[in-house]
mmCIF file of C-alpha atoms in Angstrom:
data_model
loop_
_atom_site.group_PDB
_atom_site.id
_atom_site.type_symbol
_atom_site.label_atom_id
_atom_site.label_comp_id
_atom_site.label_asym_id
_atom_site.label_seq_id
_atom_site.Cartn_x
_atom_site.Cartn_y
_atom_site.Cartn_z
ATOM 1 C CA UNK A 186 118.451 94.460 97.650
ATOM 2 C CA UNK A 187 117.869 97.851 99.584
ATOM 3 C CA UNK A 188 119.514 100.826 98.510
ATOM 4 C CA UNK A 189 120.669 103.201 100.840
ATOM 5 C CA UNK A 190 121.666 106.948 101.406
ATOM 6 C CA UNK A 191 122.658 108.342 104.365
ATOM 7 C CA UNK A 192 123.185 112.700 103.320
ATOM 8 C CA UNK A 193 121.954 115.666 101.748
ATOM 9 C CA UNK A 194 118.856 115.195 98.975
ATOM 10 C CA UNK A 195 120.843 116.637 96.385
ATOM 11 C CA UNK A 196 123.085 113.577 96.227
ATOM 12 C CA UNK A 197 120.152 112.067 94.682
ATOM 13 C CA UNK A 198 121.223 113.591 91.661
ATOM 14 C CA UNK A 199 124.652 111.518 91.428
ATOM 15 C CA UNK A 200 123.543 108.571 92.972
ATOM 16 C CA UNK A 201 119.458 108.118 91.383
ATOM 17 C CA UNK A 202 116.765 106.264 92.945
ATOM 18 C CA UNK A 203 116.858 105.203 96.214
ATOM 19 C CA UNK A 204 114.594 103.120 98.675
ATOM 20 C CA UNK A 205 115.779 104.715 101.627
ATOM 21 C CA UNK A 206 116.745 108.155 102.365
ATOM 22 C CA UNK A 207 118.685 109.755 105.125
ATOM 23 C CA UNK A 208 119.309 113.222 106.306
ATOM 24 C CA UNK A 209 119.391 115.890 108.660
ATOM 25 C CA UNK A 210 119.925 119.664 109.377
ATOM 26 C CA UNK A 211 118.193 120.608 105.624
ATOM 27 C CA UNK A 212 115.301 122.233 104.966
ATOM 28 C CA UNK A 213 114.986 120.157 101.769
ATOM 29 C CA UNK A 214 111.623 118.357 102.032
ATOM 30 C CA UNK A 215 111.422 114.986 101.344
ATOM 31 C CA UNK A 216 111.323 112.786 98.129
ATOM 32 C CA UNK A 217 108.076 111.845 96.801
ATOM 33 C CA UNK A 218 109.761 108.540 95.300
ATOM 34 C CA UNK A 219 111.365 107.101 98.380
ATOM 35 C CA UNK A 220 111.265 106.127 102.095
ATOM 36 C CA UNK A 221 112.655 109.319 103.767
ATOM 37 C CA UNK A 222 113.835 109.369 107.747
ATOM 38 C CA UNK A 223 115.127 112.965 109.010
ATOM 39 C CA UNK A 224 115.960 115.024 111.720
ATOM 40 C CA UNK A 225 113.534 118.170 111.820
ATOM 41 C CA UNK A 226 114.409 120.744 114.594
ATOM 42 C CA UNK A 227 114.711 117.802 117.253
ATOM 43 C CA UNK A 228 111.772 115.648 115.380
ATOM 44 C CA UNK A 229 112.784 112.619 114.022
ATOM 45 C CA UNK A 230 110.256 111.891 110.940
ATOM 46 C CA UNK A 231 109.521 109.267 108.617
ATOM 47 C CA UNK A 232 108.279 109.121 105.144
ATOM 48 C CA UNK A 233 106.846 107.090 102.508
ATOM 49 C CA UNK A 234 105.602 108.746 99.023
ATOM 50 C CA UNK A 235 105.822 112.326 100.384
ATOM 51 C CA UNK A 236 103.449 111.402 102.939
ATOM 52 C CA UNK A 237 104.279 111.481 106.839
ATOM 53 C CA UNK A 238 103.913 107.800 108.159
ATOM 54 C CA UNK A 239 105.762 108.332 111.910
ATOM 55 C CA UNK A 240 106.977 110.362 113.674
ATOM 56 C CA UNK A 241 108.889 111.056 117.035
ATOM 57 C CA UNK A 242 109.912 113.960 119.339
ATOM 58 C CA UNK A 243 113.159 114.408 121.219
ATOM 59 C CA UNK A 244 111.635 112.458 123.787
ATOM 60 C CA UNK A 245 112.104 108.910 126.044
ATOM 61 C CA UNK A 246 108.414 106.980 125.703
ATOM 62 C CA UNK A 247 107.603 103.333 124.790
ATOM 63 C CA UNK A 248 109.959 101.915 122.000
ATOM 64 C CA UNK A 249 107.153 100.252 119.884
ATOM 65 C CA UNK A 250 105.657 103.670 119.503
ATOM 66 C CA UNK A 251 108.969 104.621 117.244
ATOM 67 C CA UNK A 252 108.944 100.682 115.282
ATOM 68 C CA UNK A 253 107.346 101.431 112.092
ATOM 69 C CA UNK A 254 107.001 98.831 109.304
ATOM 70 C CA UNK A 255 106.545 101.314 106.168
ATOM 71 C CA UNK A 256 107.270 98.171 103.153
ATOM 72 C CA UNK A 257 106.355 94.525 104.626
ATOM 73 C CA UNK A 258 109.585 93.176 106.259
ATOM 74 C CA UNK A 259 111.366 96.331 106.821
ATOM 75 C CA UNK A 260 111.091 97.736 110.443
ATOM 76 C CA UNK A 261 112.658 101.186 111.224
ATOM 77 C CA UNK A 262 113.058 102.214 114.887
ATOM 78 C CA UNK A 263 114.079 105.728 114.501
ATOM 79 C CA UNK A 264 116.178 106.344 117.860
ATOM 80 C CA UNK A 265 116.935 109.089 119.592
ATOM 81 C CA UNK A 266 120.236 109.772 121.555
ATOM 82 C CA UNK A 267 117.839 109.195 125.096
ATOM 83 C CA UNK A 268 117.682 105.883 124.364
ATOM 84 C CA UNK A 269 121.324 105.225 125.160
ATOM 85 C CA UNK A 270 120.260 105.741 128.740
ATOM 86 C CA UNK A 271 118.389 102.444 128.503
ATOM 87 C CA UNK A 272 120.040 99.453 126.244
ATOM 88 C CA UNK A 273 116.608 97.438 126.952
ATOM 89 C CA UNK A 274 115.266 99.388 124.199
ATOM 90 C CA UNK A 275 117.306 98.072 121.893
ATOM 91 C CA UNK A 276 116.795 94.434 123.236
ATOM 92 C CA UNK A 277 113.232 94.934 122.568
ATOM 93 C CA UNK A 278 113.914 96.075 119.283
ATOM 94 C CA UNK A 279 115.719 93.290 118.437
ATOM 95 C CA UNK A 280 113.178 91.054 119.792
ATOM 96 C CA UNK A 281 110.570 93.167 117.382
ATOM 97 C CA UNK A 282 112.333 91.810 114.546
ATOM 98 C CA UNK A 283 113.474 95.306 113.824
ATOM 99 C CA UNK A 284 115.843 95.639 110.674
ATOM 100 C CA UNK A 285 117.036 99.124 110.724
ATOM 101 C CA UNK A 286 117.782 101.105 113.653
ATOM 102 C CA UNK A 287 118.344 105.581 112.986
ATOM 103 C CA UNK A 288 119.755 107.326 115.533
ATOM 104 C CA UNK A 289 120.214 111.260 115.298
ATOM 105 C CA UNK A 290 123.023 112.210 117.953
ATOM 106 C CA UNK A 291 122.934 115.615 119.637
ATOM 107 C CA UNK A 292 126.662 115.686 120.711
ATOM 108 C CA UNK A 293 129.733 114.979 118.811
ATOM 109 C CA UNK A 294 131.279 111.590 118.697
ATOM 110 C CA UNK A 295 134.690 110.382 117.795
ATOM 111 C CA UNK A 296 135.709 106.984 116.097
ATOM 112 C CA UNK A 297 136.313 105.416 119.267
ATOM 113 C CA UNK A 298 133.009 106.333 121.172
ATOM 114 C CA UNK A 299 131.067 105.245 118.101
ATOM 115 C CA UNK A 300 132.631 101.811 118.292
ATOM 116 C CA UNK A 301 132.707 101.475 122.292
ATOM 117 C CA UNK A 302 129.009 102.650 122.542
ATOM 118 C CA UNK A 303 127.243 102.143 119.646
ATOM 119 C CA UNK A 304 128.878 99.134 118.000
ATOM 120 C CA UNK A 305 128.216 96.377 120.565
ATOM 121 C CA UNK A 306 124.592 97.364 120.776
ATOM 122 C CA UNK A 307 124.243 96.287 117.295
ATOM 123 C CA UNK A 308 126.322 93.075 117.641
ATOM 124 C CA UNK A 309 123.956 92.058 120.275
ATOM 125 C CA UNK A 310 120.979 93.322 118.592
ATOM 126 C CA UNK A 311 121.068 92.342 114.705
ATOM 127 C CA UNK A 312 120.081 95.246 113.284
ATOM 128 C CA UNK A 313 121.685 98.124 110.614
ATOM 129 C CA UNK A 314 122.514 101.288 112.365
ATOM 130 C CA UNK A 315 122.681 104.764 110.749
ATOM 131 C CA UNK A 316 124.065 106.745 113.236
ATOM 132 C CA UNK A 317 123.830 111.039 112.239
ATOM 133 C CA UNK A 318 126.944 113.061 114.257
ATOM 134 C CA UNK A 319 127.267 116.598 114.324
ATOM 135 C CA UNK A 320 130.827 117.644 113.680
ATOM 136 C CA UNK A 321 131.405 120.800 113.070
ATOM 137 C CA UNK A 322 128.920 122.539 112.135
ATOM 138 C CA UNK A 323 128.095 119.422 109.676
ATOM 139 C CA UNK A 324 126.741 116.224 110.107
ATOM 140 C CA UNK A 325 128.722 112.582 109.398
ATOM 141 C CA UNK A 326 127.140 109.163 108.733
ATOM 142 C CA UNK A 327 128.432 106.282 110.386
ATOM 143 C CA UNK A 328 126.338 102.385 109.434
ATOM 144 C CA UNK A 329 127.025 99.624 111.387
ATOM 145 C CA UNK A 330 126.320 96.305 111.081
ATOM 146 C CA UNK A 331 126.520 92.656 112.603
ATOM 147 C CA UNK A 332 130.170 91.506 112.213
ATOM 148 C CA UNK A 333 128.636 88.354 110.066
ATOM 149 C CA UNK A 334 126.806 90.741 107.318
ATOM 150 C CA UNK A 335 130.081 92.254 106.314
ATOM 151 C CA UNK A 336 132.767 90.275 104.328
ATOM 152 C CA UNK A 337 135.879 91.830 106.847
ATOM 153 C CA UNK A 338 133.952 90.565 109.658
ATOM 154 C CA UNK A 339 134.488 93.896 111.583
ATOM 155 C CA UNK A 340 130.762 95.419 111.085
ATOM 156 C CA UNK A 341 131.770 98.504 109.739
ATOM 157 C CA UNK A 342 130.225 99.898 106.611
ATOM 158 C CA UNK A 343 130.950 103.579 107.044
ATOM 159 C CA UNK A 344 132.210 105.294 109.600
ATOM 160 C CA UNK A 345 132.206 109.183 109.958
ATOM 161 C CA UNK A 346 131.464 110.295 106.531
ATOM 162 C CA UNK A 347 130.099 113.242 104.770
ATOM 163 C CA UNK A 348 127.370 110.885 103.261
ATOM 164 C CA UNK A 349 127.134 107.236 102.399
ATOM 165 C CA UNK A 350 125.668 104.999 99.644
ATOM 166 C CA UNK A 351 125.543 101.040 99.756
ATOM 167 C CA UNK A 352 122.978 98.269 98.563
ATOM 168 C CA UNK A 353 122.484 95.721 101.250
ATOM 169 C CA UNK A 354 120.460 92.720 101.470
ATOM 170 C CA UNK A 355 117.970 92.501 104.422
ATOM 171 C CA UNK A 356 117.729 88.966 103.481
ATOM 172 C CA UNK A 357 120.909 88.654 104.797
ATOM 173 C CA UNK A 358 120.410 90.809 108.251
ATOM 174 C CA UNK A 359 117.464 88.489 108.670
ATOM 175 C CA UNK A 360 119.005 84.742 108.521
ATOM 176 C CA UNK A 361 121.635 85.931 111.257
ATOM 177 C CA UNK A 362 119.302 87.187 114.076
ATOM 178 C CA UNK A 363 117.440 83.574 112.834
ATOM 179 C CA UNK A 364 120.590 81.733 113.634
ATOM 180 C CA UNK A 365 120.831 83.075 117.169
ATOM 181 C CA UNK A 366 119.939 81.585 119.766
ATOM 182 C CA UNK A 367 118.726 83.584 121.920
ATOM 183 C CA UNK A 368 116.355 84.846 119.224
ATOM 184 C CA UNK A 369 115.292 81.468 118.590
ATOM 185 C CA UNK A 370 114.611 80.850 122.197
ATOM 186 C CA UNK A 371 112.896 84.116 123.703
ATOM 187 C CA UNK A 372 110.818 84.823 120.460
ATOM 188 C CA UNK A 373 107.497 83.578 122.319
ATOM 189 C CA UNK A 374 104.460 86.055 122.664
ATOM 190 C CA UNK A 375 104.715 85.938 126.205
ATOM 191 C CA UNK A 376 108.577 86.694 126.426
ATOM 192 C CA UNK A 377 107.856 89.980 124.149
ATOM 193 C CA UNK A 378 105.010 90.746 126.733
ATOM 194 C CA UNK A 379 106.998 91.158 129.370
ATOM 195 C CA UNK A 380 109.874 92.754 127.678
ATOM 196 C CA UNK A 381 106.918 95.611 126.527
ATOM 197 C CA UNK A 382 105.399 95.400 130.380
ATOM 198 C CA UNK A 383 108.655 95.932 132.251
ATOM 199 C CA UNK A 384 111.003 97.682 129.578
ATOM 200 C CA UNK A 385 108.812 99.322 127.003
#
């Protein structure tokens, strides 16, 4: 079981211990006692024990320089809203046996665009997506899921909130990318290859 918090720091105070944090637009710095990914004035950073592990600028290069694997079994591709101008990205991801996918918007979007763009990228890629909006002046938290980890079948664990808490098993996240088949069948060393030689 992971826990998760997508929002300011200070929520740590209601909520406790966390394994992963996630925030931006604060000058807070980040936890000592969790995994911390954040938005920094267009730098998208990531953290494990107060120490900087990755990093990435506002910037479109090869997607396995953003996977990072900070605990064994838990990839994090921190995203960046350029990346919607090339879904292969996100194939590749998937095909990296990524588990959690952060993406820090730069322009607002509604319920609907988050479901028409964002949503089907995870159904076809098997990952958890925490998605950062500005609003406002303020930032929401959408998390999205494969339609088979959540119980309504809809893939929607928060959508457009001021913050957002949940526990979720990556157990789970990993036995249905298993079960597809494409997964099953393109998962060679040479498929991933060419995916990195053509698309990464």
């Amino acid at each position: 079981m992971v826990r998760f918090l997508a929002g300011s720091p200070l929520l740590l105070e209601e909520f406790g211990n966390v394994d992963l944090l996630i925030y931006t637009r604060s000058s807070f710095p980040p936890p000592k006692d969790c995994m911390v990914v954040r938005e920094n004035d267009g730098r998208i950073e990531l953290y494990k024990n107060g120490d900087l592990v990755g990093s990435r600028e506002s910037k479109n290069n090869p997607v396995e320089s953003f996977i990072f694997e900070p605990i064994k079994g838990l990839k994090i591709f921190l995203s960046s809203q350029l990346d919607l101008e090339n879904l292969e990205i996100f194939r590749l991801a998937f095909y990296m046996n990524t588990s959690i996918v952060t993406i820090f918007l730069n322009e607002e979007m509604d319920e609907d665009d988050i479901l028409s763009i964002l949503w089907p990228i995870v159904q076809d890629n098997y990952f958890l997506m925490f998605v950062a909006t500005p609003s406002r002046g303020n930032v929401l938290y959408s998390l999205l899921a494969p339609t088979g980890f959540t119980n309504d079948r809809t893939g929607i664990l928060g959508l457009l909130e001021p913050f957002l808490y949940c526990e979720l098993k990556i157990s789970v996240l990993h036995r249905l990318k298993r079960s597809d088949p494409l997964f099953r069948k393109m998962k060679s060393k040479a498929y991933i290859k060419f995916l990195l030689k053509h698309f990464g």
